[in-house]
Coordinates of C-alpha atoms in Angstrom, one line a residue:
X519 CA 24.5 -15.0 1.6
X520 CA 28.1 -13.9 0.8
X521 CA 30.1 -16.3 3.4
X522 CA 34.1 -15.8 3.2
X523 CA 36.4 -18.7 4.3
X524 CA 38.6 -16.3 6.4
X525 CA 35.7 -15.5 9.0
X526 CA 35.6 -19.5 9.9
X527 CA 39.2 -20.6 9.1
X528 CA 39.8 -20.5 13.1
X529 CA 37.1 -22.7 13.8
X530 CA 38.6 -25.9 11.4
X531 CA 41.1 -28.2 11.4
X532 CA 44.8 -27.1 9.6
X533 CA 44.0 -31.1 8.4
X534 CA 41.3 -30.1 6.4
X535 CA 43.3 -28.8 4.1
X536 CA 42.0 -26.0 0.8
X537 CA 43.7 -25.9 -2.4
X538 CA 40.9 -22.8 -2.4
X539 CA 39.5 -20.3 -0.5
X540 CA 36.1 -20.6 -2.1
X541 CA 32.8 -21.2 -0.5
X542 CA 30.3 -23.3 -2.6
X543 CA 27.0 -23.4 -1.9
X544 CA 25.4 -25.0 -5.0
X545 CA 26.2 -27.0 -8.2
X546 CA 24.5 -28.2 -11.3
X547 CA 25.8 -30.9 -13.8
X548 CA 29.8 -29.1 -14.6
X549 CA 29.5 -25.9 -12.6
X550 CA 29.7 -24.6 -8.7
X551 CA 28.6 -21.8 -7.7
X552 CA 30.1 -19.8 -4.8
X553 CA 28.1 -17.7 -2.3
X554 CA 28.8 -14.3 -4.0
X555 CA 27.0 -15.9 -7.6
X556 CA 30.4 -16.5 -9.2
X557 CA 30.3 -19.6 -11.5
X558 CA 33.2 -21.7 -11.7
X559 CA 33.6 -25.1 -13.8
X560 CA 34.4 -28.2 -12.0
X561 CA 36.5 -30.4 -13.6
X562 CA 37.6 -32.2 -10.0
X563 CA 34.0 -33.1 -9.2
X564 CA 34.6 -34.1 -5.3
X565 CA 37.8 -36.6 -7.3
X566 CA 35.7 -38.2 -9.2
X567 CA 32.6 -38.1 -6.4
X568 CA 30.0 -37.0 -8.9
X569 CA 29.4 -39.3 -11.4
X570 CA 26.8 -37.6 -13.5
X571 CA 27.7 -34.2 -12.1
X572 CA 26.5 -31.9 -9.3
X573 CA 22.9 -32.1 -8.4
X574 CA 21.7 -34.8 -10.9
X575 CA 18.3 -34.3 -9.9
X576 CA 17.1 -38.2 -10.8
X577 CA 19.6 -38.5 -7.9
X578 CA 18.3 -35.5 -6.3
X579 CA 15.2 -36.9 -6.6
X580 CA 16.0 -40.3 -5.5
X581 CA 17.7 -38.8 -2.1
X582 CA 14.6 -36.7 -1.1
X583 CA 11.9 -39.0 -1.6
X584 CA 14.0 -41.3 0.7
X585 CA 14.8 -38.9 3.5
X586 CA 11.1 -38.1 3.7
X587 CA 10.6 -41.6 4.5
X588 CA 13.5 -42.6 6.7
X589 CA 17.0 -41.7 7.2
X590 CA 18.5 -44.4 9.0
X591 CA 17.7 -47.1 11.7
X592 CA 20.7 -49.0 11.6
X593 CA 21.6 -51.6 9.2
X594 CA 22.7 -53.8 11.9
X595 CA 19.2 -54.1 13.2
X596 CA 17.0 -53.7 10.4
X597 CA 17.1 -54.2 6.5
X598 CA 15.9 -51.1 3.7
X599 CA 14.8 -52.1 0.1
X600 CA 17.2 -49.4 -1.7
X601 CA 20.0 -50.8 0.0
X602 CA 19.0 -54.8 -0.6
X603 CA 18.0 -53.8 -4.2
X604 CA 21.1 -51.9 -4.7
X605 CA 23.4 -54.7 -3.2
X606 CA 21.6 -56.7 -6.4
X607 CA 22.6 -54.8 -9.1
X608 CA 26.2 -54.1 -8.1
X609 CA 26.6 -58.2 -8.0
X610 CA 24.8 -58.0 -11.3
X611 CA 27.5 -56.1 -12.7
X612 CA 30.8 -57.3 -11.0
X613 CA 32.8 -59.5 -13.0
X614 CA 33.0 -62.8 -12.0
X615 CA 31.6 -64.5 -8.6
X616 CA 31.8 -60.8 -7.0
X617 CA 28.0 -61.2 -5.9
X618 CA 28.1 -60.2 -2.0
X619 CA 28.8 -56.8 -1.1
X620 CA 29.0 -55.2 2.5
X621 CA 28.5 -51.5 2.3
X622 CA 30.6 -48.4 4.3
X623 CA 31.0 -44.8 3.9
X624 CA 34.6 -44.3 2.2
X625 CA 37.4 -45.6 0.4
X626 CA 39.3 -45.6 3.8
X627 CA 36.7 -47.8 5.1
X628 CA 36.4 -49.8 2.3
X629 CA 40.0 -50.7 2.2
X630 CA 40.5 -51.4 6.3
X631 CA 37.1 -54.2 5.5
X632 CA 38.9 -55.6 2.2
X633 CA 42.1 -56.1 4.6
X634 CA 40.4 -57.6 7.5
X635 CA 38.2 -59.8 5.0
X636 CA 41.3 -61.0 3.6
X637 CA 43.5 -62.1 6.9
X638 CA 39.9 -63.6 7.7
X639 CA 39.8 -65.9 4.8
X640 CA 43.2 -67.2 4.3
X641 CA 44.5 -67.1 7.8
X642 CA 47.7 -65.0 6.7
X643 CA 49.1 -62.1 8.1
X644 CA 51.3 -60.8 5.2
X645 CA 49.6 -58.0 2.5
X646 CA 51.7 -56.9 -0.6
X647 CA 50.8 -53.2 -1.7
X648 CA 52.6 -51.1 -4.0
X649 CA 54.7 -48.0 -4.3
X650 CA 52.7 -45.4 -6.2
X651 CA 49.5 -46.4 -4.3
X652 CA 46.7 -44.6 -2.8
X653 CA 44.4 -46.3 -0.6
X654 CA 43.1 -44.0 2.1
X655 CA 44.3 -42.0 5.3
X656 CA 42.7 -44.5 8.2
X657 CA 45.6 -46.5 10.1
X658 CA 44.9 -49.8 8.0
X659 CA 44.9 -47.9 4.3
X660 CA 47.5 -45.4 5.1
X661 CA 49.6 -48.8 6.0
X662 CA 49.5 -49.7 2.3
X663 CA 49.5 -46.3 0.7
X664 CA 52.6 -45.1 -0.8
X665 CA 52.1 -42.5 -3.3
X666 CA 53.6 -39.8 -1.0
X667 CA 55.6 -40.0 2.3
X668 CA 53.2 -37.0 3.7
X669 CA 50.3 -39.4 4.3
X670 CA 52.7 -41.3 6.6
X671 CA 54.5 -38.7 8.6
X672 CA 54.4 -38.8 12.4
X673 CA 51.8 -42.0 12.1
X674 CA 54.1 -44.8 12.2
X675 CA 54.8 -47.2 13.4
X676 CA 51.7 -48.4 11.3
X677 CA 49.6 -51.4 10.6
X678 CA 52.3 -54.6 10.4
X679 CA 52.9 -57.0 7.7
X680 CA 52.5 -54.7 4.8
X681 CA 55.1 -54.9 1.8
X682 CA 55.6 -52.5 -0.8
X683 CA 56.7 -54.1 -4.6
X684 CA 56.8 -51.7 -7.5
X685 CA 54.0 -50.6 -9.5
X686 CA 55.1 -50.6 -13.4
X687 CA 55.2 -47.1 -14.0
X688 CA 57.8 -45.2 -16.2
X689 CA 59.5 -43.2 -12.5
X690 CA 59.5 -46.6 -10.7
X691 CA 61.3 -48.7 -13.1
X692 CA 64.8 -48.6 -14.7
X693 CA 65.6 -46.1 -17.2
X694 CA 64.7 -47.4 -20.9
X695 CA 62.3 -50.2 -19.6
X696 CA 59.4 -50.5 -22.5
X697 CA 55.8 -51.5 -20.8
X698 CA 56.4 -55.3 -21.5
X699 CA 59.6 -55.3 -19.6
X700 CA 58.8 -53.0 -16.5
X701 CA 55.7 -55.4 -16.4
X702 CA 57.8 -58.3 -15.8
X703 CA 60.3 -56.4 -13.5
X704 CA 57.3 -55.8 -10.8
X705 CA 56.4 -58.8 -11.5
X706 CA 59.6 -60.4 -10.5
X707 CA 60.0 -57.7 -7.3
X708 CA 57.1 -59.6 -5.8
X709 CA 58.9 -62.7 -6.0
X710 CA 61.4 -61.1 -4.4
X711 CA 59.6 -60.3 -1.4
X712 CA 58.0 -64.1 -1.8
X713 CA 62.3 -65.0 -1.6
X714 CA 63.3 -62.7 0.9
X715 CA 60.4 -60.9 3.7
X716 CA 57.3 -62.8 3.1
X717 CA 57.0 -65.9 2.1
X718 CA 53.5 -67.5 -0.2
X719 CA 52.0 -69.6 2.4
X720 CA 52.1 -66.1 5.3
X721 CA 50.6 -63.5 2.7
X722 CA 47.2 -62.9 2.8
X723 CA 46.5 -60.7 -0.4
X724 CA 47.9 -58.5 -2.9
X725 CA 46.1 -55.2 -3.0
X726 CA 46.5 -52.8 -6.0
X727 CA 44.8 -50.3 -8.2
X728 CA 44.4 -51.7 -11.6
X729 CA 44.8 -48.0 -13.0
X730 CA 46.7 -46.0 -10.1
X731 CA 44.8 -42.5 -9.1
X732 CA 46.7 -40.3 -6.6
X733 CA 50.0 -42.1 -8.4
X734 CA 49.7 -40.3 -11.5
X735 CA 46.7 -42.3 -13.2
X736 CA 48.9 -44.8 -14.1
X737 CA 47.7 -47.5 -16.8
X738 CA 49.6 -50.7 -16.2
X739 CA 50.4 -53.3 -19.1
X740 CA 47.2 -56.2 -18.7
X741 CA 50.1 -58.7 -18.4
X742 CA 50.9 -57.4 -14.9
X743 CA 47.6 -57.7 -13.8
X744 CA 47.3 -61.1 -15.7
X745 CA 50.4 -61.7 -13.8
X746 CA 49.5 -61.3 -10.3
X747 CA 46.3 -63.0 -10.8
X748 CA 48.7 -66.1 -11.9
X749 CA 50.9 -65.8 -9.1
X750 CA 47.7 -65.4 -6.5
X751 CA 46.0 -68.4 -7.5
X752 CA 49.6 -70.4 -7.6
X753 CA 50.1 -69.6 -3.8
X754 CA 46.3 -69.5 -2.4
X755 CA 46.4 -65.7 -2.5
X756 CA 43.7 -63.0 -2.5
X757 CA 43.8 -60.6 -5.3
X758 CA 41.8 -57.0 -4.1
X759 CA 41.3 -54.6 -6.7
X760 CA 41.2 -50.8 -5.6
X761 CA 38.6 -49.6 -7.7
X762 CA 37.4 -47.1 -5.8
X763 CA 38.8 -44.2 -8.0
X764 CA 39.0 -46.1 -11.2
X765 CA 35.7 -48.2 -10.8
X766 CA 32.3 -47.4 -11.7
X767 CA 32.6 -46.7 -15.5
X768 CA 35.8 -43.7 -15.7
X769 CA 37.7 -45.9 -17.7
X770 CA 34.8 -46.9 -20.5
X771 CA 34.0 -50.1 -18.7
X772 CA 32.1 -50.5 -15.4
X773 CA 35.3 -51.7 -13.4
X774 CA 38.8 -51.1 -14.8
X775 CA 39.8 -54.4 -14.3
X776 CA 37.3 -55.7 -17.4
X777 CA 40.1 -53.8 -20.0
X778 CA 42.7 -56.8 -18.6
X779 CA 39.7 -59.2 -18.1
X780 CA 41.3 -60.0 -14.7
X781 CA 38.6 -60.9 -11.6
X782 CA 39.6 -59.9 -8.7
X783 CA 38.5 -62.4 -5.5
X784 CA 37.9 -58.7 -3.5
X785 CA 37.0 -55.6 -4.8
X786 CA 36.6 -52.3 -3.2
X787 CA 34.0 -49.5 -4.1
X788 CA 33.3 -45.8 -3.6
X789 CA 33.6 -42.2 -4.6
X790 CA 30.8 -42.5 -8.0
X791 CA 28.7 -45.3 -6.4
X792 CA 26.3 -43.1 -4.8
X793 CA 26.6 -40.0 -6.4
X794 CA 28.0 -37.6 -3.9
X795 CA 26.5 -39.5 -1.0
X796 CA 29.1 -41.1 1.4
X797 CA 29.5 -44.7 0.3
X798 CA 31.7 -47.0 -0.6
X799 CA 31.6 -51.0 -0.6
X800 CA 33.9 -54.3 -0.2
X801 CA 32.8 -56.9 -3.1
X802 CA 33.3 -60.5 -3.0
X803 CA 32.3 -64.2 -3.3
X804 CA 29.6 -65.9 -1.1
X805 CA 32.4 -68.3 -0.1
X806 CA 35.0 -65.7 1.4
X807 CA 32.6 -63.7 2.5
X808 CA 31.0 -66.8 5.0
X809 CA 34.9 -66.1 6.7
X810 CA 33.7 -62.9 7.7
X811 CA 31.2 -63.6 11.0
X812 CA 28.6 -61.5 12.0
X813 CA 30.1 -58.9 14.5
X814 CA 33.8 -59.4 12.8
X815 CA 32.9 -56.0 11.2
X816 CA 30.6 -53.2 11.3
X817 CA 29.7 -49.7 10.7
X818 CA 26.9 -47.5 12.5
X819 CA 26.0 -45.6 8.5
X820 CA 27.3 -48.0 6.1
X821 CA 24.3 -49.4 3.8
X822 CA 22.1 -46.8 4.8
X823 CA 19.1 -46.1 2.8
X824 CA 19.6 -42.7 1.6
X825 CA 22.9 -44.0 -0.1
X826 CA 21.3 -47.1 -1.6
X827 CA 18.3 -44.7 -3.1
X828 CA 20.9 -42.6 -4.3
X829 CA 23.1 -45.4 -5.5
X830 CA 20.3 -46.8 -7.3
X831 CA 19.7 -43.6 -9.3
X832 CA 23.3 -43.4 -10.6
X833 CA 22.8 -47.0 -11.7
X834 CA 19.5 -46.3 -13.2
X835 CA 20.9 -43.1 -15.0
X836 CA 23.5 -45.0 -16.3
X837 CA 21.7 -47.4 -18.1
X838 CA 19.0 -45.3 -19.6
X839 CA 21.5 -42.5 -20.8
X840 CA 23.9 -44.9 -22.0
X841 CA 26.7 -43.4 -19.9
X842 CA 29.6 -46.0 -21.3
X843 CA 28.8 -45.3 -24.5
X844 CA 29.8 -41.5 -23.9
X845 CA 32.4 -41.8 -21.4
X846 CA 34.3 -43.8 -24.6
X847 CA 33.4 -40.9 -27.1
X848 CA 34.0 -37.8 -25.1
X849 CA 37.4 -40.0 -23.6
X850 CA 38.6 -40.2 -27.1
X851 CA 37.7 -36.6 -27.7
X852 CA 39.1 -35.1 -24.4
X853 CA 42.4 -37.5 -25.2
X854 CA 42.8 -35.8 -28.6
X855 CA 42.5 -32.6 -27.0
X856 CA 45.1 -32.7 -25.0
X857 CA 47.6 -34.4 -27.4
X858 CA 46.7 -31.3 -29.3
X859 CA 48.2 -29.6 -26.1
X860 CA 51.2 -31.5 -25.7
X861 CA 51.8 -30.4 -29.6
X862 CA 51.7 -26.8 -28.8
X863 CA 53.1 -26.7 -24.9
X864 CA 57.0 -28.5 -24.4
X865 CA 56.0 -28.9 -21.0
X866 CA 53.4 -30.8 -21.8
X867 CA 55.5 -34.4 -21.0
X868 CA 52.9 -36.9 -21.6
X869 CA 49.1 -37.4 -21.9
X870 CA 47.8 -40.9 -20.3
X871 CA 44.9 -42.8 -19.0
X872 CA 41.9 -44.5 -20.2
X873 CA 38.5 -42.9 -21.4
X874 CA 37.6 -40.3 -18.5
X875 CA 40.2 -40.8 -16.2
X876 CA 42.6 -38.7 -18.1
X877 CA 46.2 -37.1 -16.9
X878 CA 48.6 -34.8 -18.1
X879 CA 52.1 -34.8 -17.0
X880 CA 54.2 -31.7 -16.8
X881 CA 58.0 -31.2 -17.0
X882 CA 60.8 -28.9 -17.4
X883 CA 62.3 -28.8 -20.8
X884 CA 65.8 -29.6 -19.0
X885 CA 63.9 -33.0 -17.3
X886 CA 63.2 -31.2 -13.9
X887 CA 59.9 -32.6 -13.0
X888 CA 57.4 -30.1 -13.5
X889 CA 55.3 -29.8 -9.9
X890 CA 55.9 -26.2 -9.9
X891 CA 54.6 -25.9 -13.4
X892 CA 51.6 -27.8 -12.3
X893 CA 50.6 -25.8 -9.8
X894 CA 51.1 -22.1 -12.0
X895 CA 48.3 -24.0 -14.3
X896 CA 46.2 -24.8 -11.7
X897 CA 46.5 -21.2 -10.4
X898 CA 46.1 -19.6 -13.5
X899 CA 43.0 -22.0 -14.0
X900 CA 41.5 -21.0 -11.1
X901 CA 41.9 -16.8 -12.1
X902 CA 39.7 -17.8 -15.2
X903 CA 37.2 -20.4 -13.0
X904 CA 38.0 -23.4 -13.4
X905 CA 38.9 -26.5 -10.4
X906 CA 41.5 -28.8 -11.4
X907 CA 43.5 -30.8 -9.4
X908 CA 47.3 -32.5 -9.2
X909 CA 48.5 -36.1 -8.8
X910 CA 51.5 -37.9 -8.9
X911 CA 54.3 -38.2 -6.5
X912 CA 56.0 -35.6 -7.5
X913 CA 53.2 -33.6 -8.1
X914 CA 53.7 -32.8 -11.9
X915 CA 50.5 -34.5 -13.0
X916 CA 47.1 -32.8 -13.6
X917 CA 43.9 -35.0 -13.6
X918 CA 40.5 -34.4 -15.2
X919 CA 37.8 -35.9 -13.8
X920 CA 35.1 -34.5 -15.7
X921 CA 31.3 -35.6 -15.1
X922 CA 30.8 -39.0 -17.1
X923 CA 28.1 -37.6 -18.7
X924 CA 29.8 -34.4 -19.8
X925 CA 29.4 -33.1 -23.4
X926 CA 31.3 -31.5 -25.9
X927 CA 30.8 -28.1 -25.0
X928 CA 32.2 -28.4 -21.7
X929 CA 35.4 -30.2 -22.6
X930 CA 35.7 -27.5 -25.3
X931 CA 35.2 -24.8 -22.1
X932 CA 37.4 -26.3 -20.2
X933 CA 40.5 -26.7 -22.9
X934 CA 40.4 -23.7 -23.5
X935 CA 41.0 -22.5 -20.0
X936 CA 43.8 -24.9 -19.8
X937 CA 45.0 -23.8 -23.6
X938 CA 45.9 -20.2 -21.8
X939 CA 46.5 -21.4 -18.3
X940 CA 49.7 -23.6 -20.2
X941 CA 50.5 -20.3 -21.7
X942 CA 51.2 -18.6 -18.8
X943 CA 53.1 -22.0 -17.0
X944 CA 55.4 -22.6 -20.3
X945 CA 56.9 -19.1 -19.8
X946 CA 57.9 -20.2 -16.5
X947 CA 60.0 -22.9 -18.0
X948 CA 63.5 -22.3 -17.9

C-alpha cells in the first residue's frame, strides 16, 4: 500500500518533526523500504536504535515468541524471567559494582531516574552537566542538556540546581588548546563552580557522556574522565555516565567508559539495548541503589517482558557473532574511509570518534562552519537513498551510525554515496 506523508501530515504534531517525507514500512539488516518498494540504505538506524540492524530476526524471533505468551502485566506487581534474566547479564557486563539495574523506556527516562537516584543517595541538591551535552527532552534531562538552545526554548524556567562546566571539545575551549590542556581547563571550570555557585558538600553528581553524541561525537582525553572520577570521590560525589548513545559496544568496547577504564557509580542505558524495542535502564551499585525506596520511582512499561526477550537476543547475538570484534575492524575500515574523504573534499574539516560511532565535520574553506554544507550532503544523499543524519551545535557534523554488525559491502555502498554527495556540497563552498 502506497501511503504518502502529505495525506496524514494534518493529523501529527509540528513536534514530531521529519528530516523526510518518507514512509517506511519495512527493514532488513542496512536497508528500509518505503511503501512504494523504493529501497533506501540506513546509515541513522533509529540513532543508533538498531544494534544489529532492522529486523534481526533472532530478535524478531525473540519478540514474537514473547508476545504470544504475554505482553505485559506490570512490573510493579509481578516479575517475568526475560526481564530478571536480562537484568543478570547487563550486571555481568558493567564495569565495576554496576550490578542492579532498574529498567524504563528511553533515554529521557533514564536520565530523570539517574538524577533522582542521585539527590536520593547523597542528600544534595546540586548536579554539574556540561555544555555540549545531550541528555533527553523530559523536564529533568532537558535541564542538563546543552548541546543546542532549541531544546530549551519556551520551557524554562527548568529543573533547579543544574550547572553547566565545559566539555573538552576543540569549539568550547580556547583557541590553540592541545587535548592535554583543554582536559585540564574543564577540569579546572568545575572547580570553578565548586569556588563560586556550588559548593562540594551541596552537589549531588556530575553527569556526562564519556563520548558526547548530539555534541558532535566528541572523544574526550581519558584524563578528564580520570579527572572527574578524582574529583567525585574527593568530595562524596556521584559520577553518572550517559551511555545511552555511546554504550552497548559502538565504540569497540561494551561501554565507552572501559577505553578510560573509569567506573562510573551510575550509569544510564538505552537506544541498542533492546534492539528497537523501547528501553532503556539506570545501572548502579546494590548500596545506592537501597536509597532508592520502593514507590520513590516507577514506570507503568519499563522492564516489560517483550523488551527483556528482545534485550536478551541482542545480548545473545552479540556473543555468538562476535560483534566487538567487528565493530573494531569495520571502525578502522569505515575511519580510513573517510580520511580518504577528507583527502579528496577541503570541506571535509575533521574525521573523529571511536570504532562505530564515527563523525565527520564540515567547514567552509574560509572557517565558516559548514552546517549549510552539511545539510546539501545530506540532501544529495537522500536523492541517491541513503539516511544520514547531523550533529553538532552548529550543525556542521554528520554521524554514521551504521548497524554493528555491518560488513564491507555496505560501508563500501554507502561511501560511495557520500564520495558524490561531497561533490556536489564542495562546489557550494565559497
Amino acid at each position: 500500500m502506497d501511503v504518502q506523508f502529505s495525506d496524514y501530515e494534518a493529523y501529527l504534531s509540528p513536534a514530531l518533526y521529519k528530516t523526510t517525507d518518507l514512509v517506511v514500512e519495512r527493514g532488513l539488516g542496512s536497508h528500509i523500504w518505503t511503501t512504494d518498494g523504493t529501497k533506501y540504505l540506513d546509515w541513522v538506524q533509529g540513532i543508533a536504535v538498531n544494534a544489529l540492524g532492522h529486523s534481526h530476526p533472532k530478535v524478531v524471533a525473540a519478540i514474537t515468541e514473547q508476545v504470544a505468551k504475554l505482553t505485559t502485566a506490570s512490573f510493579n506487581m509481578v516479575n517475568y524471567p526475560t526481564t530478571l534474566q536480562l537484568a543478570k547479564r547487563i550486571a555481568q557486563a558493567a564495569p565495576g559494582e554496576l550490578s542492579s539495574t532498574f529498567f524504563s523506556n528511553g533515554g529521557a527516562e533514564a536520565t530523570d531516574g539517574a538524577l533522582k537516584l542521585a539527590r536520593a543517595y547523597t542528600k544534595r541538591p546540586g548536579i554539574i552537566a556540561f555544555k555540549g551535552s545531550f541528555h533527553g527532552r523530559t523536564f529533568g534531562a532537558m535541564s542538563v542538556t546543552a548541546s543546542n538552545s532549541k531544546y530549551r526554548k519556551y520551557a524554562e524556567p527548568l529543573v533547579g540546581g543544574i550547572h553547566f562546566a565545559t566539555y573538552p571539545s576543540v569549539d568550547q575551549c580556547p583557541d590553540g588548546y592541545d587535548a592535554e590542556q583543554r582536559s585540564q581547563w574543564c577540569l579546572n571550570d568545575i572547580q570553578r563552580i565548586f569556588d563560586y555557585i556550588c559548593a562540594p558538600d551541596e552537589t549531588a553528581a556530575i553527569l556526562v557522556e564519556p563520548i558526547q553524541g548530539e555534541g558532535g561525537y566528541v572523544v574526550p582525553p581519558d584524563s578528564f574522565l580520570k579527572g572527574l572520577r578524582s574529583l567525585c570521590d574527593a568530595h562524596g560525589i556521584l559520577l553518572i555516565f550517559d551511555e545511552i548513545q555511546a554504550g552497548y559496544g559502538r565504540t569497540g568496547t561494551m561501554f565507552a567508559s572501559e577505553h578510560a577504564g573509569v567506573v562510573p557509580d551510575i550509569m544510564t542505558l538505552g537506544k541498542a539495548l533492546a534492539g528497537g524495542i523501547p528501553a532503556s535502564a539506570v545501572v548502579s551499585t546494590p548500596e545506592i541503589m537501597e536509597e532508592w525506596h520502593p514507590g520513590m520511582h516507577g514506570g507503568t512499561f519499563g522492564g516489560n517482558p517483550i523488551m527483556g526477550a528482545a534485550g536478551l537476543a541482542v545480548l545473545d547475538e552479540f556473543a555468538a557473532s562476535d560483534i566487538l570484534t567487528n565493530v573494531n575492524k569495520m571502525g578502522d575500515y569505515l575511519r580510513l574511509q573517510l580520511l580518504k574523504l577528507k583527502d579528496q573534499y577541503p570541506i571535509v574539516h575533521d574525521v573523529r570518534g571511536l570504532g562505530l560511532m564515527l563523525a565527520i565535520e564540515l567547514d567552509h574553506s574560509d572557517g565558516r562552519s559548514g552546517g549549510d554544507l552539511v545539510e546539501i550532503t545530506r540532501a544529495q544523499a537522500l536523492k541517491r537513498h541513503m539516511l544520514t543524519l547531523s550533529c553538532g551545535v552548529k550543525g556542521n557534523g554528520m554521524r554514521m551510525a551504521t548497524p554493528l554488525n555491518v560488513t564491507q559491502d555496505v560501508i563500501d555502498e554507502g561511501i560511495a554515496i557520500l564520495d558524490e554527495s561531497l561533490a556536489q556540497a564542495q562546489q557550494a563552498d565559497a
